[in-house]
CSV table of C-alpha atoms in Angstrom, one decimal:
chain,number,residue,atom,x,y,z
A,561,UNK,CA,203.3,281.5,84.8
A,562,UNK,CA,206.7,281.2,83.1
A,563,UNK,CA,206.9,278.5,80.4
A,564,UNK,CA,210.2,277.1,81.7
A,565,UNK,CA,209.3,276.9,85.4
A,566,UNK,CA,207.9,273.5,86.7
A,567,UNK,CA,204.4,273.9,87.8
A,568,UNK,CA,203.2,273.2,90.3
A,569,UNK,CA,206.6,273.5,92.1
A,570,UNK,CA,207.9,270.5,94.0
A,571,UNK,CA,207.5,270.9,97.8
A,572,UNK,CA,209.8,269.5,100.4
A,573,UNK,CA,208.1,266.8,102.5
A,574,UNK,CA,208.7,268.6,105.8
A,575,UNK,CA,207.9,272.1,107.1
A,576,UNK,CA,207.1,273.6,103.7
A,577,UNK,CA,204.3,271.2,102.9
A,578,UNK,CA,203.1,271.3,106.5
A,579,UNK,CA,202.9,275.2,106.5
A,580,UNK,CA,201.0,275.3,103.2
A,581,UNK,CA,198.6,272.6,104.3
A,582,UNK,CA,197.9,274.3,107.6
A,583,UNK,CA,197.3,277.6,106.0
A,584,UNK,CA,194.8,276.0,103.6
A,585,UNK,CA,193.0,274.2,106.5
A,586,UNK,CA,192.7,277.3,108.6
A,587,UNK,CA,191.7,279.6,105.7
A,588,UNK,CA,189.1,277.1,104.5
A,589,UNK,CA,187.3,276.9,107.9
A,590,UNK,CA,187.6,280.6,108.4
A,591,UNK,CA,185.9,281.3,105.0
A,592,UNK,CA,183.4,278.5,104.7
A,593,UNK,CA,185.2,276.3,102.3
A,594,UNK,CA,183.9,273.4,104.3
A,595,UNK,CA,181.6,270.4,104.5
A,596,UNK,CA,180.0,268.4,107.4
A,597,UNK,CA,182.2,265.3,108.1
A,598,UNK,CA,181.0,261.9,106.8
A,599,UNK,CA,179.9,259.5,109.5
A,600,UNK,CA,182.8,257.2,108.6
A,601,UNK,CA,185.2,259.9,109.8
A,602,UNK,CA,183.6,260.9,113.1
A,603,UNK,CA,181.6,257.7,113.9
A,604,UNK,CA,177.9,257.1,113.5
A,605,UNK,CA,175.8,259.5,115.5
A,606,UNK,CA,178.8,261.2,116.9
A,607,UNK,CA,177.7,264.7,115.8
A,608,UNK,CA,174.0,264.8,116.8
A,609,UNK,CA,174.1,268.6,117.4
A,610,UNK,CA,175.6,269.3,113.9
A,611,UNK,CA,178.5,271.3,115.2
A,612,UNK,CA,181.4,269.8,113.3
A,613,UNK,CA,182.9,270.9,110.0
A,614,UNK,CA,185.9,269.9,108.0
A,615,UNK,CA,187.8,271.3,105.1
A,616,UNK,CA,186.3,270.6,101.7
A,617,UNK,CA,188.9,268.5,99.7
A,618,UNK,CA,190.9,271.0,97.7
A,619,UNK,CA,194.1,271.2,95.6
A,620,UNK,CA,197.2,272.9,97.0
A,621,UNK,CA,197.6,274.9,93.7
A,622,UNK,CA,195.2,276.0,91.0
A,623,UNK,CA,195.5,273.6,88.1
A,624,UNK,CA,196.7,274.8,84.7
A,625,UNK,CA,193.8,275.1,82.2
A,626,UNK,CA,193.9,276.2,78.5
A,627,UNK,CA,192.7,279.8,78.3
A,628,UNK,CA,191.1,279.3,74.9
A,629,UNK,CA,189.1,276.3,76.2
A,630,UNK,CA,188.0,278.2,79.4
A,631,UNK,CA,186.9,281.2,77.4
A,632,UNK,CA,185.0,279.1,74.9
A,633,UNK,CA,183.1,277.3,77.6
A,634,UNK,CA,182.1,280.5,79.3
A,635,UNK,CA,181.1,282.2,76.0
A,636,UNK,CA,178.7,279.5,74.9
A,637,UNK,CA,176.9,279.1,78.3
A,638,UNK,CA,174.0,281.5,77.4
A,639,UNK,CA,173.5,279.4,74.2
A,640,UNK,CA,173.2,276.3,76.3
A,641,UNK,CA,170.8,278.1,78.7
A,642,UNK,CA,168.6,279.0,75.7
A,643,UNK,CA,168.8,275.4,74.3
A,644,UNK,CA,167.7,273.7,77.5
A,645,UNK,CA,165.0,276.3,78.2
A,646,UNK,CA,163.5,275.5,74.7
A,647,UNK,CA,163.9,271.8,75.2
A,648,UNK,CA,162.0,272.0,78.5
A,649,UNK,CA,159.1,273.7,76.6
A,650,UNK,CA,158.8,270.8,74.0
A,651,UNK,CA,156.6,268.3,75.8
A,652,UNK,CA,156.2,266.1,72.7
A,653,UNK,CA,160.0,265.8,72.3
A,654,UNK,CA,160.6,265.0,75.9
A,655,UNK,CA,157.6,262.6,76.1
A,656,UNK,CA,159.0,260.6,73.2
A,657,UNK,CA,162.4,260.3,74.9
A,658,UNK,CA,160.8,259.4,78.2
A,659,UNK,CA,159.0,256.6,76.5
A,660,UNK,CA,162.2,255.2,75.2
A,661,UNK,CA,163.9,255.0,78.6
A,662,UNK,CA,161.0,254.6,81.0
A,663,UNK,CA,160.7,250.8,80.6
A,664,UNK,CA,164.1,250.4,82.3
A,665,UNK,CA,163.9,253.5,84.5
A,666,UNK,CA,161.1,253.7,87.0
A,667,UNK,CA,162.3,257.0,88.3
A,668,UNK,CA,162.0,258.8,85.0
A,669,UNK,CA,158.6,257.2,84.4
A,670,UNK,CA,157.4,258.4,87.8
A,671,UNK,CA,158.5,262.0,87.1
A,672,UNK,CA,156.7,262.0,83.8
A,673,UNK,CA,153.6,260.6,85.6
A,674,UNK,CA,153.6,263.5,88.0
A,675,UNK,CA,153.9,265.9,85.1
A,676,UNK,CA,150.9,264.4,83.4
A,677,UNK,CA,148.8,264.6,86.6
A,678,UNK,CA,149.6,268.2,87.1
A,679,UNK,CA,149.0,269.0,83.5
A,680,UNK,CA,145.5,267.5,83.8
A,681,UNK,CA,144.9,269.5,86.9
A,682,UNK,CA,146.2,272.6,85.2
A,683,UNK,CA,149.6,274.4,85.7
A,684,UNK,CA,149.2,277.8,87.2
A,685,UNK,CA,152.7,279.2,87.0
A,686,UNK,CA,154.1,280.0,83.5
A,687,UNK,CA,157.6,281.0,84.7
A,688,UNK,CA,160.5,278.5,85.0
A,689,UNK,CA,163.9,279.0,86.5
A,690,UNK,CA,167.0,277.1,85.6
A,691,UNK,CA,170.3,277.2,87.6
A,692,UNK,CA,172.3,275.1,85.1
A,693,UNK,CA,175.8,273.8,84.9
A,694,UNK,CA,177.5,272.5,81.7
A,695,UNK,CA,180.5,270.2,82.5
A,696,UNK,CA,183.4,269.8,80.2
A,697,UNK,CA,186.8,268.1,79.9
A,698,UNK,CA,189.6,269.2,77.7
A,699,UNK,CA,190.1,266.6,74.9
A,700,UNK,CA,193.7,266.3,73.6
A,701,UNK,CA,194.0,265.1,70.0
A,702,UNK,CA,197.7,265.4,69.1
A,703,UNK,CA,198.6,269.0,69.7
A,704,UNK,CA,195.0,270.2,69.4
A,705,UNK,CA,193.0,270.9,72.6
A,706,UNK,CA,189.2,271.4,72.6
A,707,UNK,CA,186.5,271.3,75.2
A,708,UNK,CA,184.0,268.4,75.0
A,709,UNK,CA,180.9,268.3,77.1
A,710,UNK,CA,180.6,265.6,79.8
A,711,UNK,CA,177.0,266.4,80.8
A,712,UNK,CA,174.5,269.2,81.3
A,713,UNK,CA,172.9,269.5,84.8
A,714,UNK,CA,169.4,270.9,85.1
A,715,UNK,CA,168.7,270.2,88.8
A,716,UNK,CA,170.7,270.8,92.0
A,717,UNK,CA,173.8,272.0,90.2
A,718,UNK,CA,176.0,272.2,93.3
A,719,UNK,CA,179.3,273.8,94.4
A,720,UNK,CA,178.7,277.3,93.2
A,721,UNK,CA,179.2,278.5,96.7
A,722,UNK,CA,182.4,276.5,97.4
A,723,UNK,CA,183.8,277.2,94.0
A,724,UNK,CA,183.9,280.9,94.5
A,725,UNK,CA,185.6,280.4,97.9
A,726,UNK,CA,188.2,278.0,96.2
A,727,UNK,CA,189.1,280.7,93.8
A,728,UNK,CA,189.5,283.2,96.6
A,729,UNK,CA,191.7,280.7,98.5
A,730,UNK,CA,194.1,280.2,95.6
A,731,UNK,CA,194.2,284.0,95.0
A,732,UNK,CA,195.1,284.4,98.7
A,733,UNK,CA,197.8,281.8,98.5
A,734,UNK,CA,199.3,283.4,95.4
A,735,UNK,CA,199.8,286.6,97.3
A,736,UNK,CA,200.9,285.2,100.7
A,737,UNK,CA,202.3,281.7,100.5
A,738,UNK,CA,203.4,280.8,96.9
A,739,UNK,CA,206.1,283.6,96.8
A,740,UNK,CA,207.7,282.1,100.0
A,741,UNK,CA,208.2,278.6,98.7
A,742,UNK,CA,211.6,277.1,98.1
A,743,UNK,CA,210.7,277.3,94.4
A,744,UNK,CA,208.8,280.5,94.6
A,745,UNK,CA,205.9,281.7,92.4
A,746,UNK,CA,206.2,285.5,92.3
A,747,UNK,CA,203.0,287.5,92.9
A,748,UNK,CA,200.9,288.2,89.8
A,749,UNK,CA,202.6,285.3,87.9
A,750,UNK,CA,199.5,283.1,87.8
A,751,UNK,CA,196.6,284.1,85.6
A,752,UNK,CA,193.7,283.5,88.1
A,753,UNK,CA,190.4,284.7,86.7
A,754,UNK,CA,187.7,286.0,89.0
A,755,UNK,CA,184.9,283.7,89.9
A,756,UNK,CA,181.5,285.1,90.8
A,757,UNK,CA,179.6,281.8,90.9
A,758,UNK,CA,177.9,282.2,94.3
A,759,UNK,CA,176.9,285.8,93.6
A,760,UNK,CA,175.8,285.1,90.1
A,761,UNK,CA,173.7,282.0,91.0
A,762,UNK,CA,172.0,284.1,93.7
A,763,UNK,CA,171.3,286.7,91.1
A,764,UNK,CA,169.4,284.2,89.0
A,765,UNK,CA,167.3,283.3,92.1
A,766,UNK,CA,166.8,287.0,92.8
A,767,UNK,CA,165.6,287.6,89.2
A,768,UNK,CA,162.9,284.9,89.6
A,769,UNK,CA,161.9,286.3,93.0
A,770,UNK,CA,161.4,289.8,91.6
A,771,UNK,CA,159.5,288.4,88.6
A,772,UNK,CA,157.1,286.7,90.9
A,773,UNK,CA,156.0,290.0,92.4
A,774,UNK,CA,154.2,290.9,95.6
A,775,UNK,CA,151.7,288.5,97.3
A,776,UNK,CA,148.1,289.1,96.4
A,777,UNK,CA,147.3,287.4,99.7
A,778,UNK,CA,149.3,290.0,101.6
A,779,UNK,CA,151.8,287.5,102.9
A,780,UNK,CA,155.6,288.3,102.9
A,781,UNK,CA,157.2,286.4,100.1
A,782,UNK,CA,160.3,284.2,100.3
A,783,UNK,CA,162.7,281.8,98.5
A,784,UNK,CA,162.5,278.2,99.8
A,785,UNK,CA,165.6,275.9,99.5
A,786,UNK,CA,164.4,272.3,99.5
A,787,UNK,CA,167.3,270.2,100.8
A,788,UNK,CA,168.2,266.6,101.7
A,789,UNK,CA,168.0,265.3,105.3
A,790,UNK,CA,171.5,265.2,106.8
A,791,UNK,CA,172.9,267.5,104.1
A,792,UNK,CA,176.7,267.5,104.4
A,793,UNK,CA,177.3,270.1,101.6
A,794,UNK,CA,175.4,272.7,103.6
A,795,UNK,CA,178.0,275.5,103.4
A,796,UNK,CA,177.9,275.5,99.7
A,797,UNK,CA,174.2,276.2,99.8
A,798,UNK,CA,174.6,278.7,102.6
A,799,UNK,CA,176.8,281.0,100.5
A,800,UNK,CA,173.9,281.4,98.1
A,801,UNK,CA,171.5,282.0,100.9
A,802,UNK,CA,173.7,284.7,102.5
A,803,UNK,CA,174.1,286.5,99.2
A,804,UNK,CA,170.3,286.6,98.8
A,805,UNK,CA,169.8,287.8,102.3
A,806,UNK,CA,172.1,290.7,101.7
A,807,UNK,CA,169.4,291.8,99.3
A,808,UNK,CA,166.9,291.6,102.1
A,809,UNK,CA,165.2,288.5,100.5
A,810,UNK,CA,163.8,286.1,103.1
A,811,UNK,CA,165.3,282.6,102.5
A,812,UNK,CA,164.4,279.4,104.4
A,813,UNK,CA,165.7,275.8,104.2
A,814,UNK,CA,163.3,272.9,104.4
A,815,UNK,CA,164.1,269.2,104.1
A,816,UNK,CA,162.3,267.6,101.3
A,817,UNK,CA,160.9,265.0,103.8
A,818,UNK,CA,159.2,267.8,105.7
A,819,UNK,CA,157.6,269.7,102.8
A,820,UNK,CA,154.1,268.3,103.3
A,821,UNK,CA,154.2,269.1,107.0
A,822,UNK,CA,155.3,272.7,106.8
A,823,UNK,CA,153.6,273.9,103.6
A,824,UNK,CA,150.1,274.3,102.3
A,825,UNK,CA,148.4,275.4,99.2
A,826,UNK,CA,146.1,278.5,99.3
A,827,UNK,CA,142.4,277.7,98.6
A,828,UNK,CA,142.5,280.1,95.6
A,829,UNK,CA,142.7,279.4,91.8
A,830,UNK,CA,146.4,280.3,91.8
A,831,UNK,CA,147.2,277.7,94.5
A,832,UNK,CA,149.9,279.8,96.2
A,833,UNK,CA,152.5,277.7,98.0
A,834,UNK,CA,152.5,278.8,101.7
A,835,UNK,CA,155.4,278.1,104.1
A,836,UNK,CA,154.5,277.9,107.8
A,837,UNK,CA,157.5,278.6,110.0
A,838,UNK,CA,158.1,275.4,112.0
A,839,UNK,CA,158.8,277.3,115.2
A,840,UNK,CA,155.8,279.7,114.7
A,841,UNK,CA,153.3,278.1,112.3
A,842,UNK,CA,151.0,281.2,112.4
A,843,UNK,CA,153.8,283.1,110.6
A,844,UNK,CA,153.2,282.4,106.9
A,845,UNK,CA,155.4,283.2,103.9
A,846,UNK,CA,154.3,282.9,100.3
A,847,UNK,CA,156.9,280.9,98.4
A,848,UNK,CA,157.9,282.9,95.3
A,849,UNK,CA,160.7,280.5,94.3
A,850,UNK,CA,161.3,276.9,95.2
A,851,UNK,CA,165.0,275.9,94.7
A,852,UNK,CA,165.5,272.2,94.7
A,853,UNK,CA,168.8,270.9,96.1
A,854,UNK,CA,167.0,267.6,96.6
A,855,UNK,CA,164.6,265.5,94.5
A,856,UNK,CA,167.2,264.6,91.8
A,857,UNK,CA,167.4,260.9,92.4
A,858,UNK,CA,165.3,257.9,93.5
A,859,UNK,CA,166.7,258.0,97.1
A,860,UNK,CA,165.0,261.3,97.6
A,861,UNK,CA,161.6,259.5,97.1
A,862,UNK,CA,161.5,256.7,99.7
A,863,UNK,CA,157.7,256.9,100.3
A,864,UNK,CA,154.6,257.8,98.3
A,865,UNK,CA,154.4,261.0,100.3
A,866,UNK,CA,157.7,262.1,98.7
A,867,UNK,CA,156.0,262.1,95.3
A,868,UNK,CA,153.1,264.0,96.8
A,869,UNK,CA,155.5,266.6,98.0
A,870,UNK,CA,157.0,267.0,94.5
A,871,UNK,CA,153.5,267.2,93.1
A,872,UNK,CA,152.7,270.0,95.5
A,873,UNK,CA,155.5,272.1,94.2
A,874,UNK,CA,154.6,271.5,90.6
A,875,UNK,CA,150.9,272.2,91.0
A,876,UNK,CA,151.4,275.4,93.0
A,877,UNK,CA,152.1,279.0,91.8
A,878,UNK,CA,155.7,279.0,93.1
A,879,UNK,CA,158.4,279.4,90.4
A,880,UNK,CA,160.2,276.0,90.6
A,881,UNK,CA,163.9,275.6,90.0
A,882,UNK,CA,163.5,273.3,88.2
A,883,UNK,CA,160.2,272.1,86.9
A,884,UNK,CA,159.8,268.4,86.2
A,885,UNK,CA,160.1,269.1,82.5
A,886,UNK,CA,163.3,271.0,83.0
A,887,UNK,CA,164.6,268.2,85.1
A,888,UNK,CA,163.8,265.7,82.4
A,889,UNK,CA,165.5,267.9,79.8
A,890,UNK,CA,168.7,267.0,81.7
A,891,UNK,CA,168.3,263.3,80.9
A,892,UNK,CA,171.4,261.8,79.3
A,893,UNK,CA,169.1,260.6,76.6
A,894,UNK,CA,168.5,264.3,75.5
A,895,UNK,CA,172.3,264.8,75.3
A,896,UNK,CA,172.6,261.7,73.2
A,897,UNK,CA,169.9,262.7,70.8
A,898,UNK,CA,171.4,266.1,70.3
A,899,UNK,CA,174.8,264.6,69.6
A,900,UNK,CA,173.9,261.6,67.4
A,901,UNK,CA,173.1,262.0,63.7
A,902,UNK,CA,170.8,263.5,62.7
A,903,UNK,CA,171.8,265.5,65.7
A,904,UNK,CA,172.6,268.8,63.8
A,905,UNK,CA,169.0,268.9,62.6
A,906,UNK,CA,167.6,268.2,66.1
A,907,UNK,CA,169.8,270.9,67.5
A,908,UNK,CA,168.8,273.4,64.8
A,909,UNK,CA,165.1,272.8,65.7
A,910,UNK,CA,165.8,274.4,69.1
A,911,UNK,CA,168.6,276.8,68.1
A,912,UNK,CA,168.0,277.9,64.5
A,913,UNK,CA,170.8,280.5,64.6
A,914,UNK,CA,173.6,278.6,62.7
A,915,UNK,CA,176.5,280.4,64.5
A,916,UNK,CA,175.1,279.5,67.9
A,917,UNK,CA,174.2,275.9,67.0
A,918,UNK,CA,177.7,275.3,65.4
A,919,UNK,CA,179.4,276.6,68.6
A,920,UNK,CA,177.3,274.1,70.6
A,921,UNK,CA,177.9,271.2,68.2
A,922,UNK,CA,181.7,271.6,68.4
A,923,UNK,CA,181.5,270.8,72.2
A,924,UNK,CA,179.7,267.5,71.6
A,925,UNK,CA,181.5,264.2,71.8
A,926,UNK,CA,180.5,260.8,70.3
A,927,UNK,CA,177.4,259.6,72.2
A,928,UNK,CA,175.3,256.6,71.1
A,929,UNK,CA,171.9,255.1,72.0
A,930,UNK,CA,171.7,251.5,73.2
A,931,UNK,CA,168.5,250.6,71.4
A,932,UNK,CA,168.1,247.6,69.1
A,933,UNK,CA,166.2,249.4,66.3
A,934,UNK,CA,168.6,252.1,65.0
A,935,UNK,CA,171.9,251.5,63.2
A,936,UNK,CA,173.6,253.7,65.8
A,937,UNK,CA,172.1,251.7,68.7
A,938,UNK,CA,173.1,248.3,67.2
A,939,UNK,CA,176.6,249.6,66.7
A,940,UNK,CA,176.7,250.8,70.2
A,941,UNK,CA,175.6,247.4,71.5
A,942,UNK,CA,178.4,245.8,69.6
A,943,UNK,CA,181.0,248.3,71.1
A,944,UNK,CA,179.6,248.0,74.6
A,945,UNK,CA,179.8,244.2,74.7
A,946,UNK,CA,183.2,243.8,73.0
A,947,UNK,CA,185.9,243.3,75.6
A,948,UNK,CA,188.4,245.5,73.8
A,949,UNK,CA,186.1,248.1,72.2
A,950,UNK,CA,184.3,248.8,75.5
A,951,UNK,CA,187.5,250.1,77.0
A,952,UNK,CA,187.0,253.4,75.1
A,953,UNK,CA,183.6,254.1,76.6
A,954,UNK,CA,181.5,255.1,79.6
A,955,UNK,CA,177.9,253.9,80.0
A,956,UNK,CA,175.5,256.3,81.7
A,957,UNK,CA,172.0,256.0,83.2
A,958,UNK,CA,169.6,258.9,83.3
A,959,UNK,CA,170.9,260.1,86.7
A,960,UNK,CA,172.4,263.2,88.4
A,961,UNK,CA,175.1,263.0,91.0
A,962,UNK,CA,178.3,260.9,91.1
A,963,UNK,CA,178.8,257.2,91.3
A,964,UNK,CA,176.2,256.1,88.8
A,965,UNK,CA,178.3,255.4,85.7
A,966,UNK,CA,179.9,252.2,84.3
A,967,UNK,CA,183.4,252.5,82.8
A,968,UNK,CA,185.3,250.4,80.3
A,969,UNK,CA,185.4,246.7,81.3
A,970,UNK,CA,182.5,247.1,83.8
A,971,UNK,CA,180.1,247.9,80.9
A,972,UNK,CA,179.7,244.3,79.5
A,973,UNK,CA,179.3,243.0,83.1
A,974,UNK,CA,176.6,245.5,83.9
A,975,UNK,CA,174.7,244.8,80.7
A,976,UNK,CA,174.6,241.1,81.6
A,977,UNK,CA,172.5,242.1,84.6
A,978,UNK,CA,170.0,244.2,82.6
A,979,UNK,CA,167.3,242.7,80.3
A,980,UNK,CA,168.2,243.6,76.7
A,981,UNK,CA,164.9,245.4,76.3
A,982,UNK,CA,166.0,247.9,79.0
A,983,UNK,CA,169.4,248.6,77.5
A,984,UNK,CA,168.0,251.7,75.9
A,985,UNK,CA,167.7,253.3,79.3
A,986,UNK,CA,171.5,253.9,79.1
A,987,UNK,CA,173.6,255.9,76.7
A,988,UNK,CA,177.2,255.1,75.6
A,989,UNK,CA,179.7,257.9,75.5
A,990,UNK,CA,183.2,257.9,74.1
A,991,UNK,CA,185.8,258.6,76.8
A,992,UNK,CA,187.4,262.0,76.6
A,993,UNK,CA,191.3,262.1,76.6
A,994,UNK,CA,192.5,265.0,78.8
A,995,UNK,CA,196.1,266.3,78.8
A,996,UNK,CA,198.4,265.3,81.7
A,997,UNK,CA,198.3,267.6,84.7
A,998,UNK,CA,200.1,267.3,88.1
A,999,UNK,CA,198.8,268.6,91.4
A,1000,UNK,CA,198.4,267.7,95.1
A,1001,UNK,CA,195.0,267.1,96.8
A,1002,UNK,CA,194.4,267.8,100.5
A,1003,UNK,CA,191.6,265.5,101.6
A,1004,UNK,CA,190.7,265.0,105.3
A,1005,UNK,CA,194.1,266.1,106.3
A,1006,UNK,CA,196.0,263.8,104.0
A,1007,UNK,CA,197.9,264.7,100.8
A,1008,UNK,CA,197.4,262.8,97.5
A,1009,UNK,CA,200.1,263.8,95.0
A,1010,UNK,CA,200.4,262.8,91.3
A,1011,UNK,CA,198.6,263.0,88.0
A,1012,UNK,CA,195.1,264.6,88.0
A,1013,UNK,CA,192.2,265.1,85.7
A,1014,UNK,CA,190.3,268.3,85.7
A,1015,UNK,CA,186.6,268.8,84.8
A,1016,UNK,CA,185.3,272.4,84.2
A,1017,UNK,CA,181.7,273.3,84.9
A,1018,UNK,CA,180.2,276.6,83.8
A,1019,UNK,CA,177.1,277.8,85.5
A,1020,UNK,CA,174.2,279.5,83.8
A,1021,UNK,CA,171.0,281.1,85.1
A,1022,UNK,CA,167.9,281.4,82.9
A,1023,UNK,CA,164.3,282.5,83.6
A,1024,UNK,CA,161.7,282.0,80.9
A,1025,UNK,CA,158.0,281.9,80.2
A,1026,UNK,CA,157.1,278.4,79.0
A,1027,UNK,CA,153.8,279.6,77.6
A,1028,UNK,CA,155.1,282.4,75.4
A,1029,UNK,CA,158.7,281.2,75.1
A,1030,UNK,CA,160.0,284.6,76.2
A,1031,UNK,CA,163.4,284.5,78.0
A,1032,UNK,CA,163.4,287.1,80.7
A,1033,UNK,CA,166.9,286.5,82.2
A,1034,UNK,CA,169.9,284.6,80.6
A,1035,UNK,CA,173.4,284.9,82.1
A,1036,UNK,CA,176.6,283.0,82.4
A,1037,UNK,CA,177.2,282.6,86.2
A,1038,UNK,CA,180.8,281.7,87.0
A,1039,UNK,CA,182.6,278.3,87.0
A,1040,UNK,CA,183.6,275.2,88.9
A,1041,UNK,CA,186.8,273.2,88.5
A,1042,UNK,CA,186.7,269.7,90.0
A,1043,UNK,CA,189.8,267.6,90.0
A,1044,UNK,CA,190.4,263.9,90.7
A,1045,UNK,CA,193.3,261.6,90.7
A,1046,UNK,CA,194.0,260.3,87.2
A,1047,UNK,CA,193.2,256.7,88.3
A,1048,UNK,CA,189.7,257.7,89.4
A,1049,UNK,CA,186.8,257.4,87.0
A,1050,UNK,CA,184.1,259.3,88.8
A,1051,UNK,CA,184.5,263.0,89.6
A,1052,UNK,CA,181.8,264.0,92.1
A,1053,UNK,CA,183.1,265.9,95.1
A,1054,UNK,CA,180.0,265.2,97.2
A,1055,UNK,CA,180.2,261.6,96.2
A,1056,UNK,CA,183.8,261.4,97.6
A,1057,UNK,CA,185.7,261.1,94.3
A,1058,UNK,CA,186.9,264.6,93.3
A,1059,UNK,CA,188.0,267.8,95.0
A,1060,UNK,CA,187.6,271.5,94.6
A,1061,UNK,CA,190.1,273.4,92.4
A,1062,UNK,CA,190.4,276.6,90.4
A,1063,UNK,CA,192.0,277.4,87.1
A,1064,UNK,CA,195.4,279.0,86.3
A,1065,UNK,CA,195.0,279.9,82.7
A,1066,UNK,CA,197.8,279.0,80.3
């Protein structure tokens, strides 16, 4: 990308824009860069056979992203994998934080309750698998650019499948369409790094599958994807499934709501998790790995049987991705404790290597508790309730997925609705100031042009023995770039806020 050329180039509002948009729409459907349409688009119950698909929202051009920041984020991912693997093994540490937030968060309290019940019964599987994603934004402080972590995801880290396809889309356009624009971008001008997120995440699942070994019950083994009913982001998940199936690994999908119906536990001390094919229940597979793309929020647990389903996974011999303890390690409270003084000493407890811990520490932004007992918490309460000071912050509950946070002026209003003794179930994070970027988003056939904000996610896969602490697999696993209009506060693609993107390194 030449330094004096405007990027992205301006498009005329007629045939040029129409041609590029149509190429993206066709390529996306042909290559699985797609989602199921929302009911609001097609009408309620208008796709009962599940035959419709639409383009995933995507940018017309890869967004410029600082090369140094991109490389730093990828380089430290294995350190982050190691950190969260170790946190998940520290039951005392997690239990203390759960107690701090559980009074105002029934969901976290219930997860911990399931863990305690399974612990009493006796865990039978020592291996844990994490398919992680660490999310960052570039923070601009004068001329200095640095990555700052937004959050760390330990369950259902999505879009690895669609992200790889987005990178391929932009690479395709850079060879076929961008050189033909009125303001052309010659081939090989853009620095578009490869993205192996789908393949690399599948490799993490494959490592756990191989570590599980053959069935002692002489059943064929499989990987079971636990998904939500009416999953719209199905193609993202399918890309991982297809990659696994190319290695001749049986993979099945099962809605979380049907887990108790189609699985049983073997009557053996190891309590193997057995999957009975719905169309042929006499055909039984032993579940080597259970990959949760559901179960990350309260809406996935509408009935007591939902909690029994989660308990069945935890109490069995399947390798869960993730365990409840690993899911709890992803609480925003953990992120806050690591980043708040005496954060460095807390971090060093898990990562004693000074070089590694310093690299992680540099990515932290200012995060505060909202308790009433600590000096940091009392100061955060003052900031969160001040009409001017609160404009610099976002308040987060202990939740995965988009649409859960409270920004700026909405913070004091939300706190008025929450009893003060439950404020400590939130954390207060200083807003990150990203550099200005321009792009155009294609969403449901319509173009949205203007300023955008980019959020980089780096995937990681980690397999460890929580009894011995031995890490058996630890890899960086590709990236995700999500982009939203600069007037939007949330960034989740599945939640309808952001779109898929890829990086053009600068």
